[in-house]
Short mmCIF file of C-alpha atoms and ligand atoms in Angstrom, two decimals:
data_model
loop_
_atom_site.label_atom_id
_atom_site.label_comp_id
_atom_site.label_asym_id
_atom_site.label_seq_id
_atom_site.Cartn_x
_atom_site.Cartn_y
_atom_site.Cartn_z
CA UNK D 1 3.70 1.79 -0.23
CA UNK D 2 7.53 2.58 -0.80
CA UNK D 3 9.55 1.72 2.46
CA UNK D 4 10.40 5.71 3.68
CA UNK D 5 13.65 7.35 3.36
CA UNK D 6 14.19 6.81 7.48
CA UNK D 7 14.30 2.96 7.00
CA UNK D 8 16.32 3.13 3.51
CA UNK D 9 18.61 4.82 5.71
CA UNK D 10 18.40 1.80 8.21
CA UNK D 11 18.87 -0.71 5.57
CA UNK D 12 21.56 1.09 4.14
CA UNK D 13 23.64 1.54 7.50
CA UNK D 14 22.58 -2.44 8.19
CA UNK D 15 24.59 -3.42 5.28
CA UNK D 16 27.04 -0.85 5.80
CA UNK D 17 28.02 -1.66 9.78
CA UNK D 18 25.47 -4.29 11.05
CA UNK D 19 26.06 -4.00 14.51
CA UNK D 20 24.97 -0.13 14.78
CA UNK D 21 21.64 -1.41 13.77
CA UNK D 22 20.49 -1.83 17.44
CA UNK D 23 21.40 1.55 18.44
CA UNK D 24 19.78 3.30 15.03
CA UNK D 25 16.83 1.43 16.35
CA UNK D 26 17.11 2.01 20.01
CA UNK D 27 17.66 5.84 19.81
CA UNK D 28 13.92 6.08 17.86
CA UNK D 29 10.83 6.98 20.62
CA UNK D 30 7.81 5.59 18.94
CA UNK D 31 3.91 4.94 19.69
CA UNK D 32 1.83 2.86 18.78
CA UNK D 33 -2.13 1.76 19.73
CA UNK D 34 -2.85 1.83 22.95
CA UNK D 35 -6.47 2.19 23.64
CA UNK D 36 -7.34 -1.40 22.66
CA UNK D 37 -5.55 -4.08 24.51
CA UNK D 38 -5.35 -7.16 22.28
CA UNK D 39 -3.55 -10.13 22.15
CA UNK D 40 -1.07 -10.92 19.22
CA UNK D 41 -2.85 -12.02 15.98
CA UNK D 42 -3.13 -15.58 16.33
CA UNK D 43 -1.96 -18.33 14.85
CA UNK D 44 0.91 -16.09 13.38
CA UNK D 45 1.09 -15.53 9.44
CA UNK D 46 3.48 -18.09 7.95
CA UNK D 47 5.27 -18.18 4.68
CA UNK D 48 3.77 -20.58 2.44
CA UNK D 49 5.09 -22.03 -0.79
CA UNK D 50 5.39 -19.58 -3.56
CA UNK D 51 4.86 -20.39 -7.30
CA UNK D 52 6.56 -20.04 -10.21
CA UNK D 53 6.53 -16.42 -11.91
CA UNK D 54 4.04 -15.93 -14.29
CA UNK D 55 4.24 -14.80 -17.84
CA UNK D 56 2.68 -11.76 -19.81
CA UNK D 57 2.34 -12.11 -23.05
CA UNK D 58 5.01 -10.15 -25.84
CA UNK D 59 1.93 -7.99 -26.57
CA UNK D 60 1.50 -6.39 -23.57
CA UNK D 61 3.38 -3.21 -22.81
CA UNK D 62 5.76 -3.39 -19.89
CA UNK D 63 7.34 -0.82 -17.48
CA UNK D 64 11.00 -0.34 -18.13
CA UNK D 65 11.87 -2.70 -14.91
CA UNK D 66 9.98 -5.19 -15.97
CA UNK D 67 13.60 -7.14 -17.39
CA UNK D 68 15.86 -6.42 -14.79
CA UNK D 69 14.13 -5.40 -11.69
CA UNK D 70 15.76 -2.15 -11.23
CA UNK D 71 13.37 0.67 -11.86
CA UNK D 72 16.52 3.48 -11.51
CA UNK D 73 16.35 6.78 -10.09
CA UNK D 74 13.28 8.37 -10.26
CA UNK D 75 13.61 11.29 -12.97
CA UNK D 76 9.83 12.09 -13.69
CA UNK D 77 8.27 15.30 -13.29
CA UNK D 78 5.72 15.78 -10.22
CA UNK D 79 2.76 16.91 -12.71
CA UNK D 80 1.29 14.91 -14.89
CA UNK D 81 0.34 16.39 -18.41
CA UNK D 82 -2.96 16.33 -19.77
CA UNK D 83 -2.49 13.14 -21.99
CA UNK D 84 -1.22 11.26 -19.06
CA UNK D 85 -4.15 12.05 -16.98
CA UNK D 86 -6.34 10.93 -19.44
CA UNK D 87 -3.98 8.09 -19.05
CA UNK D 88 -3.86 7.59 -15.33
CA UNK D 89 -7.50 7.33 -15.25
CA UNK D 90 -7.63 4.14 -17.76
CA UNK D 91 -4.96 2.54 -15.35
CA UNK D 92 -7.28 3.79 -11.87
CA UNK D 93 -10.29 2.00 -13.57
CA UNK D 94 -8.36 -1.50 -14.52
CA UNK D 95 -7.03 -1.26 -11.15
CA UNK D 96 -10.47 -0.86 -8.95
CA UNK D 97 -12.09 -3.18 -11.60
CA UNK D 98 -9.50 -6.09 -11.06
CA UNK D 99 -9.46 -5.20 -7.38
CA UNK D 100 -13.02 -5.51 -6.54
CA UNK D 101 -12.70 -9.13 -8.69
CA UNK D 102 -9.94 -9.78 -6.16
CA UNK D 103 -12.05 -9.00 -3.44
CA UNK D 104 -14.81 -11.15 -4.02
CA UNK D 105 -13.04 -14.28 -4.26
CA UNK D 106 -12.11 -13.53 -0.60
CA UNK D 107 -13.44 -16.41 1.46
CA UNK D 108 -12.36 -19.24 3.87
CA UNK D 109 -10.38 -21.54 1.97
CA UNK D 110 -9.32 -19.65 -0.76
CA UNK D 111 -5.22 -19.48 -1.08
CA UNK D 112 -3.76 -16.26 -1.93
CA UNK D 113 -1.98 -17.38 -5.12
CA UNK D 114 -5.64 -18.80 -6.08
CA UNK D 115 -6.19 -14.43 -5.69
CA UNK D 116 -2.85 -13.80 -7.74
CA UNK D 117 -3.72 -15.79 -10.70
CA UNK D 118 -6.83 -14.13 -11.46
CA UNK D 119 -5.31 -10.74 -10.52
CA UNK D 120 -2.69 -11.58 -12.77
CA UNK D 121 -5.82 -12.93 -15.92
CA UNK D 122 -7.85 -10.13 -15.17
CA UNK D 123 -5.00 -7.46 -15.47
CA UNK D 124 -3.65 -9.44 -19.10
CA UNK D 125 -7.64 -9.42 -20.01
CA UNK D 126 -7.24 -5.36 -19.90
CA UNK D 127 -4.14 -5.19 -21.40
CA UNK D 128 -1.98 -4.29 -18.58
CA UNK D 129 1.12 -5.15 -16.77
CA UNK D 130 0.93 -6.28 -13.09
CA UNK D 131 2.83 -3.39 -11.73
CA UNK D 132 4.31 -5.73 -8.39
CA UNK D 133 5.62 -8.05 -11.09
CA UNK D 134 9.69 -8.05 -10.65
CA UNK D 135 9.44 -4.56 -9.44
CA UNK D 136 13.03 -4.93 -7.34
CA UNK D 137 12.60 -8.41 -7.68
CA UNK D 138 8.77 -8.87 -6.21
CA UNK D 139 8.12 -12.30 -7.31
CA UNK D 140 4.22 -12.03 -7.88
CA UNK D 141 1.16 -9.89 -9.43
CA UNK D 142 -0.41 -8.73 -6.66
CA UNK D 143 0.88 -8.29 -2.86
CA UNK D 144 -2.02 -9.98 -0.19
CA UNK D 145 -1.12 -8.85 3.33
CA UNK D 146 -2.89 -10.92 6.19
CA UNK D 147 -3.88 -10.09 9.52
CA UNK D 148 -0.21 -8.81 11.32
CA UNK D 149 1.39 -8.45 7.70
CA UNK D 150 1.58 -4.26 7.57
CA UNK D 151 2.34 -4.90 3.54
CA UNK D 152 3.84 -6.26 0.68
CA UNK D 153 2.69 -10.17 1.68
CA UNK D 154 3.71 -12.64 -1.11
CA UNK D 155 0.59 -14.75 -2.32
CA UNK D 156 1.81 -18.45 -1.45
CA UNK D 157 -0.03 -21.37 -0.56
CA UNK D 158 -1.66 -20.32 2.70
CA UNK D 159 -5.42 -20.45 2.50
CA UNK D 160 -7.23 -17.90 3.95
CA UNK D 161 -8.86 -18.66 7.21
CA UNK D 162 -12.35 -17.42 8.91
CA UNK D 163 -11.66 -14.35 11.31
CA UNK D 164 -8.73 -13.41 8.95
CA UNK D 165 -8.57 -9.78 7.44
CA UNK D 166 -6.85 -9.90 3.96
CA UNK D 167 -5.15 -6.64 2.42
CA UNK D 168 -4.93 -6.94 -1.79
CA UNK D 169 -2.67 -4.03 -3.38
CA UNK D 170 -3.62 -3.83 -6.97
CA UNK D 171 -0.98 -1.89 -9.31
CA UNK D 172 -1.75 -2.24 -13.02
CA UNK D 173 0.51 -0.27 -15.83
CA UNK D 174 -1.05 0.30 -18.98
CA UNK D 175 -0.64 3.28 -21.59
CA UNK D 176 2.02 4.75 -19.65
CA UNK D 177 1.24 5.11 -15.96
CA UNK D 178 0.72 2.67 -13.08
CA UNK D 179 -2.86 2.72 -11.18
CA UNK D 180 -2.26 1.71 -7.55
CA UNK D 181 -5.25 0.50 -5.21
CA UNK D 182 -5.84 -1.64 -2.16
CA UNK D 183 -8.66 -2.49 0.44
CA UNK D 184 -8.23 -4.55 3.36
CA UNK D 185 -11.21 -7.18 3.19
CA UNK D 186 -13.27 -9.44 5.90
CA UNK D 187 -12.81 -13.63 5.85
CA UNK D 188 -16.05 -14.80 6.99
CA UNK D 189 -16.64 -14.15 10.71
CA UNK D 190 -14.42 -11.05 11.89
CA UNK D 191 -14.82 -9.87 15.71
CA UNK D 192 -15.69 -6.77 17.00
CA UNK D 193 -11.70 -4.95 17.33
CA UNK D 194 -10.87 -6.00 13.86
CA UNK D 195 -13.85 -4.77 11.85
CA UNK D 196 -12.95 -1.41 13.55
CA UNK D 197 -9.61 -1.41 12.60
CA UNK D 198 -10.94 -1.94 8.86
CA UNK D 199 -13.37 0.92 8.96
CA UNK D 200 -11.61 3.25 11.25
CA UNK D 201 -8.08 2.19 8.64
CA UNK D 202 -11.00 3.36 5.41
CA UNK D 203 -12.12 6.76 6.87
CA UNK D 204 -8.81 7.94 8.13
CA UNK D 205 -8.06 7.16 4.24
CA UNK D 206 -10.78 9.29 3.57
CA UNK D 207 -10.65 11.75 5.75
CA UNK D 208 -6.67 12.55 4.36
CA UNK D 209 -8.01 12.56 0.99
CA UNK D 210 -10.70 15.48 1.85
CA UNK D 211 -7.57 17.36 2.61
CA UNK D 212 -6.40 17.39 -1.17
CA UNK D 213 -6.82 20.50 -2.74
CA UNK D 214 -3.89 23.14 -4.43
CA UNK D 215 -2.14 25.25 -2.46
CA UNK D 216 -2.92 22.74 1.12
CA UNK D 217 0.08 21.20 3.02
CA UNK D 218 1.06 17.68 1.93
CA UNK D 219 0.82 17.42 5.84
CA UNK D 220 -2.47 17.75 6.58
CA UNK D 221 -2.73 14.25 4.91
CA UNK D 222 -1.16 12.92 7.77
CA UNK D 223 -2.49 15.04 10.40
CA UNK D 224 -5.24 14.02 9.26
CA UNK D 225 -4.86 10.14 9.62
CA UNK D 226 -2.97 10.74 12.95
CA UNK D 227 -5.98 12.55 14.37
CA UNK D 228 -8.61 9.69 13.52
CA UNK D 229 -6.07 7.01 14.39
CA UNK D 230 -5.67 8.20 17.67
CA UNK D 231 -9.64 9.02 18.48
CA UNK D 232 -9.70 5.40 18.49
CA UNK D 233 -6.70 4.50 20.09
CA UNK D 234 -4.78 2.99 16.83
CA UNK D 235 -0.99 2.77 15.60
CA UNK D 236 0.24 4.64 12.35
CA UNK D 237 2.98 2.90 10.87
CA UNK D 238 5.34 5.39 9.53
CA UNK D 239 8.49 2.83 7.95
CA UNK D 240 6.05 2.76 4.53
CA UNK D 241 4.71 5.95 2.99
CA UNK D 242 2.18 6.89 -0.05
CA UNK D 243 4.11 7.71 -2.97
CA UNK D 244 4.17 9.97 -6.20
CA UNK D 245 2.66 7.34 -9.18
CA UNK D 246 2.26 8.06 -12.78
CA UNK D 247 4.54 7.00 -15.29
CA UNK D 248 6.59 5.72 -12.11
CA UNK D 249 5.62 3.19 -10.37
CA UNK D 250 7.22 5.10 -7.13
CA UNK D 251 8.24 8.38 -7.77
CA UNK D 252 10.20 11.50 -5.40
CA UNK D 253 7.03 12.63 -4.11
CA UNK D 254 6.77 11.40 -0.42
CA UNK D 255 3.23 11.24 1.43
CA UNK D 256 3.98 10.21 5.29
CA UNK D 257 0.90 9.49 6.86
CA UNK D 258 1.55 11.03 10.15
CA UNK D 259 1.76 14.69 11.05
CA UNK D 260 5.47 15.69 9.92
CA UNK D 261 5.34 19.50 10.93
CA UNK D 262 7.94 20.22 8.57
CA UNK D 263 6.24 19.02 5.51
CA UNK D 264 4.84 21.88 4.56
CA UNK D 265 5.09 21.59 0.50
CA UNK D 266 1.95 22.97 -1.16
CA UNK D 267 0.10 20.67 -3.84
CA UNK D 268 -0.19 21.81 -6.82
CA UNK D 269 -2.75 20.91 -9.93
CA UNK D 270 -1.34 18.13 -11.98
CA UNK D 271 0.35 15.86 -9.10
CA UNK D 272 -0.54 12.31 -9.13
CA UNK D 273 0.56 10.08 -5.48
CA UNK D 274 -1.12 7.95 -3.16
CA UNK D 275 -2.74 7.88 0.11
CA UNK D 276 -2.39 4.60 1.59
CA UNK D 277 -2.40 4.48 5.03
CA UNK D 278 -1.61 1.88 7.58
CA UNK D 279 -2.64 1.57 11.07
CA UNK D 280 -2.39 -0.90 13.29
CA UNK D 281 -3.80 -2.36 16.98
CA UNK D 282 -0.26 -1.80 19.21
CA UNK D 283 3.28 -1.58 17.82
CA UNK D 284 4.19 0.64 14.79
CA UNK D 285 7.15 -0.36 13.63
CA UNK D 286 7.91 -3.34 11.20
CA UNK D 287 9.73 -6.73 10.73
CA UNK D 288 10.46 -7.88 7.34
CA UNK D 289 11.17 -11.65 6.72
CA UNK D 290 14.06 -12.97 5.01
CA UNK D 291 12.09 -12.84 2.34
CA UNK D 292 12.95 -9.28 2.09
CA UNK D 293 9.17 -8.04 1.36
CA UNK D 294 6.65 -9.79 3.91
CA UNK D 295 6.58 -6.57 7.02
CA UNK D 296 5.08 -7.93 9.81
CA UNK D 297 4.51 -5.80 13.22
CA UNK D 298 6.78 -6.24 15.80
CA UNK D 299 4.12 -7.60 18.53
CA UNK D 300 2.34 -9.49 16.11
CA UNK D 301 -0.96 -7.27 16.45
CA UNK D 302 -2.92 -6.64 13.38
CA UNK D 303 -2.65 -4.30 11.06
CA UNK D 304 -5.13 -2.62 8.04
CA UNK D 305 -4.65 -0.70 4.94
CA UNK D 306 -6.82 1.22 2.26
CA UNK D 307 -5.26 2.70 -0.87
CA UNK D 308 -5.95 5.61 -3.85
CA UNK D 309 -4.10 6.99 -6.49
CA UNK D 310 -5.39 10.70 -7.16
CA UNK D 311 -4.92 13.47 -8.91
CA UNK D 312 -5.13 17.30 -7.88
CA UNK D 313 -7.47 19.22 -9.76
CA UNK D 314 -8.54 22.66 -10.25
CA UNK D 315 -11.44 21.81 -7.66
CA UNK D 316 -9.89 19.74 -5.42
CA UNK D 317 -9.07 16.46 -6.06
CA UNK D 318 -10.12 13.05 -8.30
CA UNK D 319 -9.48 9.74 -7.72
CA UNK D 320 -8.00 7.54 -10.78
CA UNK D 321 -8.62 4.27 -8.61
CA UNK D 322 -12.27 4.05 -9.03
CA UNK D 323 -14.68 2.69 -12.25
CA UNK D 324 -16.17 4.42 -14.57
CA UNK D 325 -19.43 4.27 -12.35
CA UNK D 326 -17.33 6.06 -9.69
CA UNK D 327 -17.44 2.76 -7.63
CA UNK D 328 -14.31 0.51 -5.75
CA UNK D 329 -13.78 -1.99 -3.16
CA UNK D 330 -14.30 0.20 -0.17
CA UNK D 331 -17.52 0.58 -0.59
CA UNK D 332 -18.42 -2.81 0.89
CA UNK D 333 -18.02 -0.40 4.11
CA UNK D 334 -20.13 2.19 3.00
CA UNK D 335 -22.84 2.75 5.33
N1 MF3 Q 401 1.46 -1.40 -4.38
C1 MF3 Q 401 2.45 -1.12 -3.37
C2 MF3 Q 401 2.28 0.35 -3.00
O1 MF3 Q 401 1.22 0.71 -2.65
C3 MF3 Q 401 3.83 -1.38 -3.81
C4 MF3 Q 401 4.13 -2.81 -4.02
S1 MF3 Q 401 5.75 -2.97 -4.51
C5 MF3 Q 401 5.84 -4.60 -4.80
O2 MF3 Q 401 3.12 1.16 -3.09
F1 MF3 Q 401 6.97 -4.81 -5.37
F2 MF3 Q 401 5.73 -5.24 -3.64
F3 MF3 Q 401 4.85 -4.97 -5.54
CO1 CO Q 402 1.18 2.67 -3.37
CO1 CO Q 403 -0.33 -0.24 -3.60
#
């Protein structure tokens, strides 16, 4: 997800005046889950060692931020053209492929760099780039989110542990255009709550993505997720947001994933974005470490996230972010 233009606005005014950043905060009403009263996820997530950055090859094409960090102002069109659909749906495929390889490593013990190194082989084995690589700075191939972590987790040293739940966000870039994917996975032995979050996190992903169509209201995507997050009592965060993705890794289109009344912009045949929301069991709103990525929730609850690039067609809408078979990750939860 891209953090949304409310807390690039926060940031911004941090830097700016720090000590208005209390009242910016203060002056926001928010909800979050309520239904289901659970303790903070426990032991907390902890930052683990990181690794050195891994290399890709001269022969593999890389996005233009690949050097510097700094992927610049977005300037792409909202529609993709028919060459870089045909594209887009090359990068989907790598992207579910090397994400359902990610998931099945997922098991007690396992460390999430153990997850970025083969998300990182399997990526260079399709000849891709791993979008996350140095995008601003992102140190890694792959971001793994644990448990309380709404997004963007580092893979470090931590081993994964039995109850955990594990997000993996996928991005691959290859001819052209990125291919962005993620599914929140089960570590052994996960209670009752937490496999609902997982599920109920899927459908309301599904769910918004029945709403894609031309000419419907990017908000019925969140109204959508709002409605089935709150039939079972769970947060939505709303500080990250699904994104326009094609030949940018994060483009202007913005996809909220609760009901914004105001966002009534039709879709239109040719856009490419995600939908990639994020609920949670109690607070919305995030913490990021000093690492400057790693968002945690504020009371430590946990959090789950499912992901899809798509496109808008004539008929509705496809999904680039599944293989050739029509499979992907998610469907571990079909039932
Ligand atoms: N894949 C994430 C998304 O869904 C973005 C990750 S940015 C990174 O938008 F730099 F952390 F990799
Ligand atoms: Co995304
Ligand atoms: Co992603």
């Amino acid at each position: 997800p891209r953090a949304s233009p409310v807390i690039r606005e926060r940031r911004r005014l941090l830097e700016a005046r720090p000590h208005h950043y209390t009242c910016c905060m203060a002056k926001r009403k928010r909800k979050g889950g309520t239904a289901v009263l659970v303790p903070p996820s426990s032991p907390p997530v902890m930052q683990g060692l990181v690794g050195p950055r891994r290399n890709v090859p001269a022969t593999i094409a890389r996005p233009p931020y690949a050097l510097t960090g700094d992927p610049g102002p977005s300037v792409s069109n909202v529609v993709r053209s028919p060459d870089e659909i045909a594209a887009m749906h090359r990068a989907g495929t790598a992207a579910a492929e090397v994400l359902m390889i990610a998931g099945s490593m997922v098991s007690p013990g396992i460390t999430t760099d153990a997850i970025d190194a083969r998300v990182h082989e399997e990526t260079l084995a399709r000849n891709g780039y791993p979008s996350p690589l140095n995008y601003r700075g992102f140190p890694k191939s792959v971001c793994t989110s644990i448990n309380e972590v709404i997004c963007h987790g580092i893979p470090d040293s931590r081993q994964l542990r039995d109850g955990d739940i594990i997000n993996i966000d996928v991005t691959i870039f290859l001819d052209g255009v990125h291919g962005d994917t993620s599914c929140t996975f089960l570590v052994g032995d996960v209670d009752d709550v937490n496999t609902m979050l997982v599920r109920e996190t899927r459908t309301s992903m599904y769910n918004a993505i029945d709403t894609v169509r031309p000419g419907a209201p990017f908000n019925a995507i969140g109204k959508a997720i709002d409605t089935h997050a709150n039939r079972f009592g769970l947060g939505v965060v709303q500080d990250f947001i699904g994104h326009g993705v094609g030949t940018e890794f994060h483009s202007n289109l913005q996809i909220p994933h609760y009901y914004h009344p105001r966002l009534t912009r039709k879709m239109e045949v040719g856009m490419s974005f995600t939908i990639e929301p994020m609920l949670t069991l109690g607070a919305i709103d995030c913490i990021i470490w000093d690492d400057d990525w790693t968002a945690v929730t504020t009371d430590g609850r946990r959090t789950a996230q499912f992901e899809h690039t798509m496109i808008v067609t004539d008929s509705g809408v496809e999904l680039t972010t599944v293989t050739d078979d029509g499979a992907c990750a998610a469907d571990i939860y079909r039932d």
